PDB file of C-alpha atoms in Angstrom:
ATOM      1  CA  MET A   1     173.810  35.914   1.491  1.00 36.00           C
ATOM      2  CA  PRO A   2     171.709  35.245  -1.605  1.00 39.00           C
ATOM      3  CA  LYS A   3     172.780  32.152  -3.464  1.00 39.00           C
ATOM      4  CA  GLU A   4     173.684  34.058  -6.643  1.00 41.00           C
ATOM      5  CA  ASN A   5     176.155  36.212  -4.678  1.00 42.00           C
ATOM      6  CA  ALA A   6     177.820  33.142  -3.171  1.00 42.00           C
ATOM      7  CA  ASN A   7     178.135  31.586  -6.636  1.00 46.00           C
ATOM      8  CA  ALA A   8     179.515  34.801  -8.115  1.00 47.00           C
ATOM      9  CA  ALA A   9     182.146  34.987  -5.374  1.00 56.00           C
ATOM     10  CA  SER A  10     183.242  31.388  -5.938  1.00 87.00           C
ATOM     11  CA  GLU A  11     183.746  32.099  -9.655  1.00 92.00           C
ATOM     12  CA  GLN A  12     186.315  34.689  -8.580  1.00 96.00           C
ATOM     13  CA  ASP A  13     188.321  32.241  -6.449  1.00 97.00           C
ATOM     14  CA  LEU A  14     191.200  29.893  -7.173  1.00 98.00           C
ATOM     15  CA  VAL A  15     191.546  27.063  -4.648  1.00 97.00           C
ATOM     16  CA  ILE A  16     194.129  24.369  -3.983  1.00 97.00           C
ATOM     17  CA  SER A  17     193.424  21.774  -1.292  1.00 97.00           C
ATOM     18  CA  ARG A  18     195.992  19.095  -0.489  1.00 97.00           C
ATOM     19  CA  ILE A  19     197.063  16.777   2.253  1.00 97.00           C
ATOM     20  CA  VAL A  20     200.751  17.346   2.962  1.00 98.00           C
ATOM     21  CA  ARG A  21     203.026  15.142   5.050  1.00 97.00           C
ATOM     22  CA  ALA A  22     204.362  17.788   7.415  1.00 98.00           C
ATOM     23  CA  PRO A  23     202.523  18.387  10.692  1.00 97.00           C
ATOM     24  CA  ARG A  24     200.825  21.762  11.198  1.00 97.00           C
ATOM     25  CA  LYS A  25     203.393  22.815  13.789  1.00 97.00           C
ATOM     26  CA  LEU A  26     206.220  22.548  11.244  1.00 98.00           C
ATOM     27  CA  LEU A  27     204.199  24.157   8.439  1.00 98.00           C
ATOM     28  CA  TRP A  28     203.454  27.049  10.783  1.00 98.00           C
ATOM     29  CA  GLN A  29     207.108  27.374  11.689  1.00 98.00           C
ATOM     30  CA  ALA A  30     208.079  27.568   7.994  1.00 98.00           C
ATOM     31  CA  TRP A  31     205.287  30.096   7.360  1.00 98.00           C
ATOM     32  CA  SER A  32     205.775  32.345  10.382  1.00 97.00           C
ATOM     33  CA  ASP A  33     209.538  32.938  10.297  1.00 98.00           C
ATOM     34  CA  PRO A  34     210.630  35.197   7.404  1.00 98.00           C
ATOM     35  CA  ARG A  35     214.077  33.539   7.349  1.00 97.00           C
ATOM     36  CA  LEU A  36     212.320  30.236   6.636  1.00 98.00           C
ATOM     37  CA  LEU A  37     209.567  31.621   4.374  1.00 98.00           C
ATOM     38  CA  LYS A  38     212.120  32.697   1.780  1.00 97.00           C
ATOM     39  CA  GLU A  39     213.288  29.074   1.441  1.00 97.00           C
ATOM     40  CA  TRP A  40     210.029  27.851  -0.125  1.00 98.00           C
ATOM     41  CA  TRP A  41     207.865  30.861  -1.054  1.00 98.00           C
ATOM     42  CA  CYS A  42     208.298  30.897  -4.835  1.00 96.00           C
ATOM     43  CA  PRO A  43     208.952  28.127  -7.377  1.00 96.00           C
ATOM     44  CA  ARG A  44     212.640  27.350  -7.776  1.00 96.00           C
ATOM     45  CA  PRO A  45     214.877  28.469  -9.389  1.00 97.00           C
ATOM     46  CA  TRP A  46     213.272  31.812  -8.499  1.00 97.00           C
ATOM     47  CA  THR A  47     214.358  33.294  -5.165  1.00 98.00           C
ATOM     48  CA  THR A  48     212.515  35.343  -2.546  1.00 98.00           C
ATOM     49  CA  GLU A  49     213.651  38.349  -0.568  1.00 98.00           C
ATOM     50  CA  VAL A  50     211.367  39.098   2.389  1.00 98.00           C
ATOM     51  CA  ARG A  51     211.311  42.888   2.604  1.00 98.00           C
ATOM     52  CA  ALA A  52     208.707  43.216   5.374  1.00 98.00           C
ATOM     53  CA  PHE A  53     207.106  40.650   7.653  1.00 98.00           C
ATOM     54  CA  ASP A  54     204.987  41.808  10.580  1.00 98.00           C
ATOM     55  CA  MET A  55     202.719  38.794  11.083  1.00 98.00           C
ATOM     56  CA  ARG A  56     199.706  40.373  12.779  1.00 98.00           C
ATOM     57  CA  PRO A  57     196.482  41.890  11.462  1.00 98.00           C
ATOM     58  CA  GLY A  58     197.457  45.127   9.721  1.00 98.00           C
ATOM     59  CA  GLY A  59     201.134  44.151   9.560  1.00 98.00           C
ATOM     60  CA  ASN A  60     203.289  44.521   6.451  1.00 98.00           C
ATOM     61  CA  PHE A  61     203.894  41.436   4.293  1.00 98.00           C
ATOM     62  CA  HIS A  62     206.222  42.228   1.397  1.00 98.00           C
ATOM     63  CA  THR A  63     208.046  39.695  -0.744  1.00 98.00           C
ATOM     64  CA  PHE A  64     210.223  40.383  -3.774  1.00 98.00           C
ATOM     65  CA  MET A  65     210.860  37.468  -6.120  1.00 98.00           C
ATOM     66  CA  GLN A  66     213.554  37.241  -8.765  1.00 98.00           C
ATOM     67  CA  GLY A  67     214.028  34.736 -11.547  1.00 97.00           C
ATOM     68  CA  PRO A  68     217.267  33.448 -13.046  1.00 97.00           C
ATOM     69  CA  ASP A  69     216.485  35.357 -16.264  1.00 96.00           C
ATOM     70  CA  GLY A  70     216.271  38.657 -14.358  1.00 96.00           C
ATOM     71  CA  GLY A  71     212.465  38.713 -14.154  1.00 96.00           C
ATOM     72  CA  THR A  72     211.031  40.121 -10.931  1.00 97.00           C
ATOM     73  CA  SER A  73     207.767  40.190  -9.016  1.00 96.00           C
ATOM     74  CA  ASP A  74     207.328  42.834  -6.300  1.00 97.00           C
ATOM     75  CA  ASN A  75     204.520  41.927  -3.907  1.00 97.00           C
ATOM     76  CA  PRO A  76     203.768  44.319  -1.053  1.00 98.00           C
ATOM     77  CA  GLY A  77     200.739  43.448   1.030  1.00 98.00           C
ATOM     78  CA  CYS A  78     199.181  43.195   4.447  1.00 98.00           C
ATOM     79  CA  PHE A  79     198.270  40.437   6.875  1.00 98.00           C
ATOM     80  CA  LEU A  80     194.544  40.456   7.621  1.00 98.00           C
ATOM     81  CA  GLU A  81     194.192  37.593  10.097  1.00 98.00           C
ATOM     82  CA  VAL A  82     196.638  35.314  11.888  1.00 98.00           C
ATOM     83  CA  VAL A  83     195.461  32.297  13.893  1.00 98.00           C
ATOM     84  CA  PRO A  84     198.559  30.324  14.945  1.00 98.00           C
ATOM     85  CA  GLU A  85     198.893  26.889  13.348  1.00 97.00           C
ATOM     86  CA  SER A  86     195.482  27.254  11.725  1.00 98.00           C
ATOM     87  CA  ARG A  87     194.765  30.252   9.466  1.00 98.00           C
ATOM     88  CA  ILE A  88     196.568  33.086   7.684  1.00 98.00           C
ATOM     89  CA  ALA A  89     194.797  35.717   5.604  1.00 98.00           C
ATOM     90  CA  PHE A  90     196.654  38.348   3.602  1.00 98.00           C
ATOM     91  CA  THR A  91     195.982  40.711   0.730  1.00 98.00           C
ATOM     92  CA  SER A  92     197.767  42.631  -1.988  1.00 98.00           C
ATOM     93  CA  MET A  93     195.082  45.332  -1.817  1.00 98.00           C
ATOM     94  CA  LEU A  94     196.441  46.856   1.404  1.00 98.00           C
ATOM     95  CA  THR A  95     199.897  47.427   2.834  1.00 98.00           C
ATOM     96  CA  GLY A  96     200.883  47.662   6.490  1.00 97.00           C
ATOM     97  CA  GLY A  97     198.719  49.792   8.726  1.00 97.00           C
ATOM     98  CA  TRP A  98     195.715  49.109   6.476  1.00 97.00           C
ATOM     99  CA  ARG A  99     197.076  51.544   3.862  1.00 98.00           C
ATOM    100  CA  PRO A 100     195.179  51.133   0.524  1.00 98.00           C
ATOM    101  CA  ALA A 101     197.303  49.858  -2.356  1.00 97.00           C
ATOM    102  CA  THR A 102     197.009  49.521  -6.117  1.00 96.00           C
ATOM    103  CA  PRO A 103     198.643  46.148  -6.769  1.00 97.00           C
ATOM    104  CA  TRP A 104     199.609  44.664 -10.108  1.00 96.00           C
ATOM    105  CA  MET A 105     197.484  41.617  -9.129  1.00 96.00           C
ATOM    106  CA  ALA A 106     194.572  42.319  -6.801  1.00 97.00           C
ATOM    107  CA  PHE A 107     193.722  39.429  -4.483  1.00 98.00           C
ATOM    108  CA  SER A 108     193.173  38.289  -0.932  1.00 98.00           C
ATOM    109  CA  ALA A 109     194.327  34.846   0.156  1.00 98.00           C
ATOM    110  CA  VAL A 110     193.297  32.603   3.015  1.00 98.00           C
ATOM    111  CA  ILE A 111     195.559  29.717   3.992  1.00 98.00           C
ATOM    112  CA  THR A 112     194.144  27.104   6.356  1.00 98.00           C
ATOM    113  CA  MET A 113     195.859  24.158   7.996  1.00 98.00           C
ATOM    114  CA  ALA A 114     194.088  21.313   9.803  1.00 98.00           C
ATOM    115  CA  ASP A 115     195.186  17.886  11.007  1.00 97.00           C
ATOM    116  CA  GLU A 116     194.077  15.152   8.616  1.00 96.00           C
ATOM    117  CA  ALA A 117     195.140  11.560   8.109  1.00 88.00           C
ATOM    118  CA  GLU A 118     198.896  11.270   8.621  1.00 90.00           C
ATOM    119  CA  GLY A 119     199.551  14.942   7.857  1.00 96.00           C
ATOM    120  CA  THR A 120     197.862  18.272   7.354  1.00 98.00           C
ATOM    121  CA  ARG A 121     195.052  19.470   5.100  1.00 98.00           C
ATOM    122  CA  TYR A 122     196.483  22.632   3.527  1.00 98.00           C
ATOM    123  CA  VAL A 123     194.017  24.828   1.662  1.00 97.00           C
ATOM    124  CA  ALA A 124     194.936  27.981  -0.246  1.00 98.00           C
ATOM    125  CA  THR A 125     191.941  30.071  -1.347  1.00 98.00           C
ATOM    126  CA  VAL A 126     192.789  33.107  -3.447  1.00 98.00           C
ATOM    127  CA  MET A 127     189.938  35.561  -3.989  1.00 98.00           C
ATOM    128  CA  HIS A 128     189.935  38.151  -6.767  1.00 98.00           C
ATOM    129  CA  PRO A 129     187.811  41.288  -7.287  1.00 97.00           C
ATOM    130  CA  ASP A 130     186.408  39.981 -10.582  1.00 96.00           C
ATOM    131  CA  LYS A 131     186.466  36.992 -12.897  1.00 96.00           C
ATOM    132  CA  ALA A 132     188.847  38.683 -15.354  1.00 96.00           C
ATOM    133  CA  THR A 133     191.516  39.083 -12.655  1.00 97.00           C
ATOM    134  CA  ARG A 134     190.933  35.500 -11.516  1.00 97.00           C
ATOM    135  CA  ASP A 135     191.304  34.244 -15.100  1.00 97.00           C
ATOM    136  CA  ARG A 136     194.486  36.276 -15.622  1.00 97.00           C
ATOM    137  CA  HIS A 137     195.964  34.814 -12.419  1.00 98.00           C
ATOM    138  CA  GLU A 138     195.084  31.298 -13.534  1.00 97.00           C
ATOM    139  CA  GLU A 139     196.565  31.891 -17.026  1.00 98.00           C
ATOM    140  CA  MET A 140     199.796  33.113 -15.407  1.00 96.00           C
ATOM    141  CA  GLY A 141     200.212  29.632 -13.950  1.00 96.00           C
ATOM    142  CA  PHE A 142     198.488  29.894 -10.583  1.00 97.00           C
ATOM    143  CA  TYR A 143     197.897  26.164 -10.136  1.00 97.00           C
ATOM    144  CA  ASP A 144     201.384  25.063 -11.183  1.00 97.00           C
ATOM    145  CA  GLY A 145     203.108  27.848  -9.244  1.00 97.00           C
ATOM    146  CA  TRP A 146     201.176  27.672  -5.989  1.00 97.00           C
ATOM    147  CA  ASP A 147     201.122  23.861  -6.061  1.00 97.00           C
ATOM    148  CA  THR A 148     204.912  23.812  -6.529  1.00 98.00           C
ATOM    149  CA  CYS A 149     205.282  26.154  -3.548  1.00 98.00           C
ATOM    150  CA  ILE A 150     203.080  23.939  -1.379  1.00 98.00           C
ATOM    151  CA  THR A 151     205.280  20.963  -2.296  1.00 98.00           C
ATOM    152  CA  GLN A 152     208.387  23.000  -1.456  1.00 98.00           C
ATOM    153  CA  LEU A 153     206.790  24.082   1.855  1.00 98.00           C
ATOM    154  CA  ASP A 154     205.997  20.465   2.742  1.00 98.00           C
ATOM    155  CA  GLU A 155     209.493  19.229   1.874  1.00 98.00           C
ATOM    156  CA  PHE A 156     211.165  22.147   3.679  1.00 98.00           C
ATOM    157  CA  ALA A 157     208.963  21.861   6.787  1.00 97.00           C
ATOM    158  CA  LEU A 158     209.893  18.202   7.127  1.00 97.00           C
ATOM    159  CA  THR A 159     213.566  19.210   7.431  1.00 97.00           C
ATOM    160  CA  LEU A 160     212.687  21.304  10.517  1.00 96.00           C
ATOM    161  CA  ARG A 161     212.013  18.225  12.686  1.00 84.00           C
TER     162      ARG A 161
END
């Protein structure tokens, strides 16, 4: 890929990389069970309803979040890749069965988990179709929101021991 294309793509990404205390096995457990996912998926005091969860390439992934003030966020999507205890890719631009979608926020996300130090390196890379969408996502509080969720995931996963 020409260098300018690689640089252009990176300008469209938002990335959080952290070492968390929980081992990959527990992070995967909290990620791969919809009954557990709803416990940490969105920043509290918001809550998550998991409306569809078919964790395989092409499977539905639909969360509905609700805030204490009545605000909502409906997020249908599709799993793209699932590598147990290592990698999850999903998108808002498709729904289950690879059906094209027109989301309110267009993105694809790749979550990776790898053993590091005394815990797990957890990386969330969220790719957008253009810089304007990326900037809008960041202005909405991407870093605070996703970072809070990673902290909640870590804390929750540690209770699964």
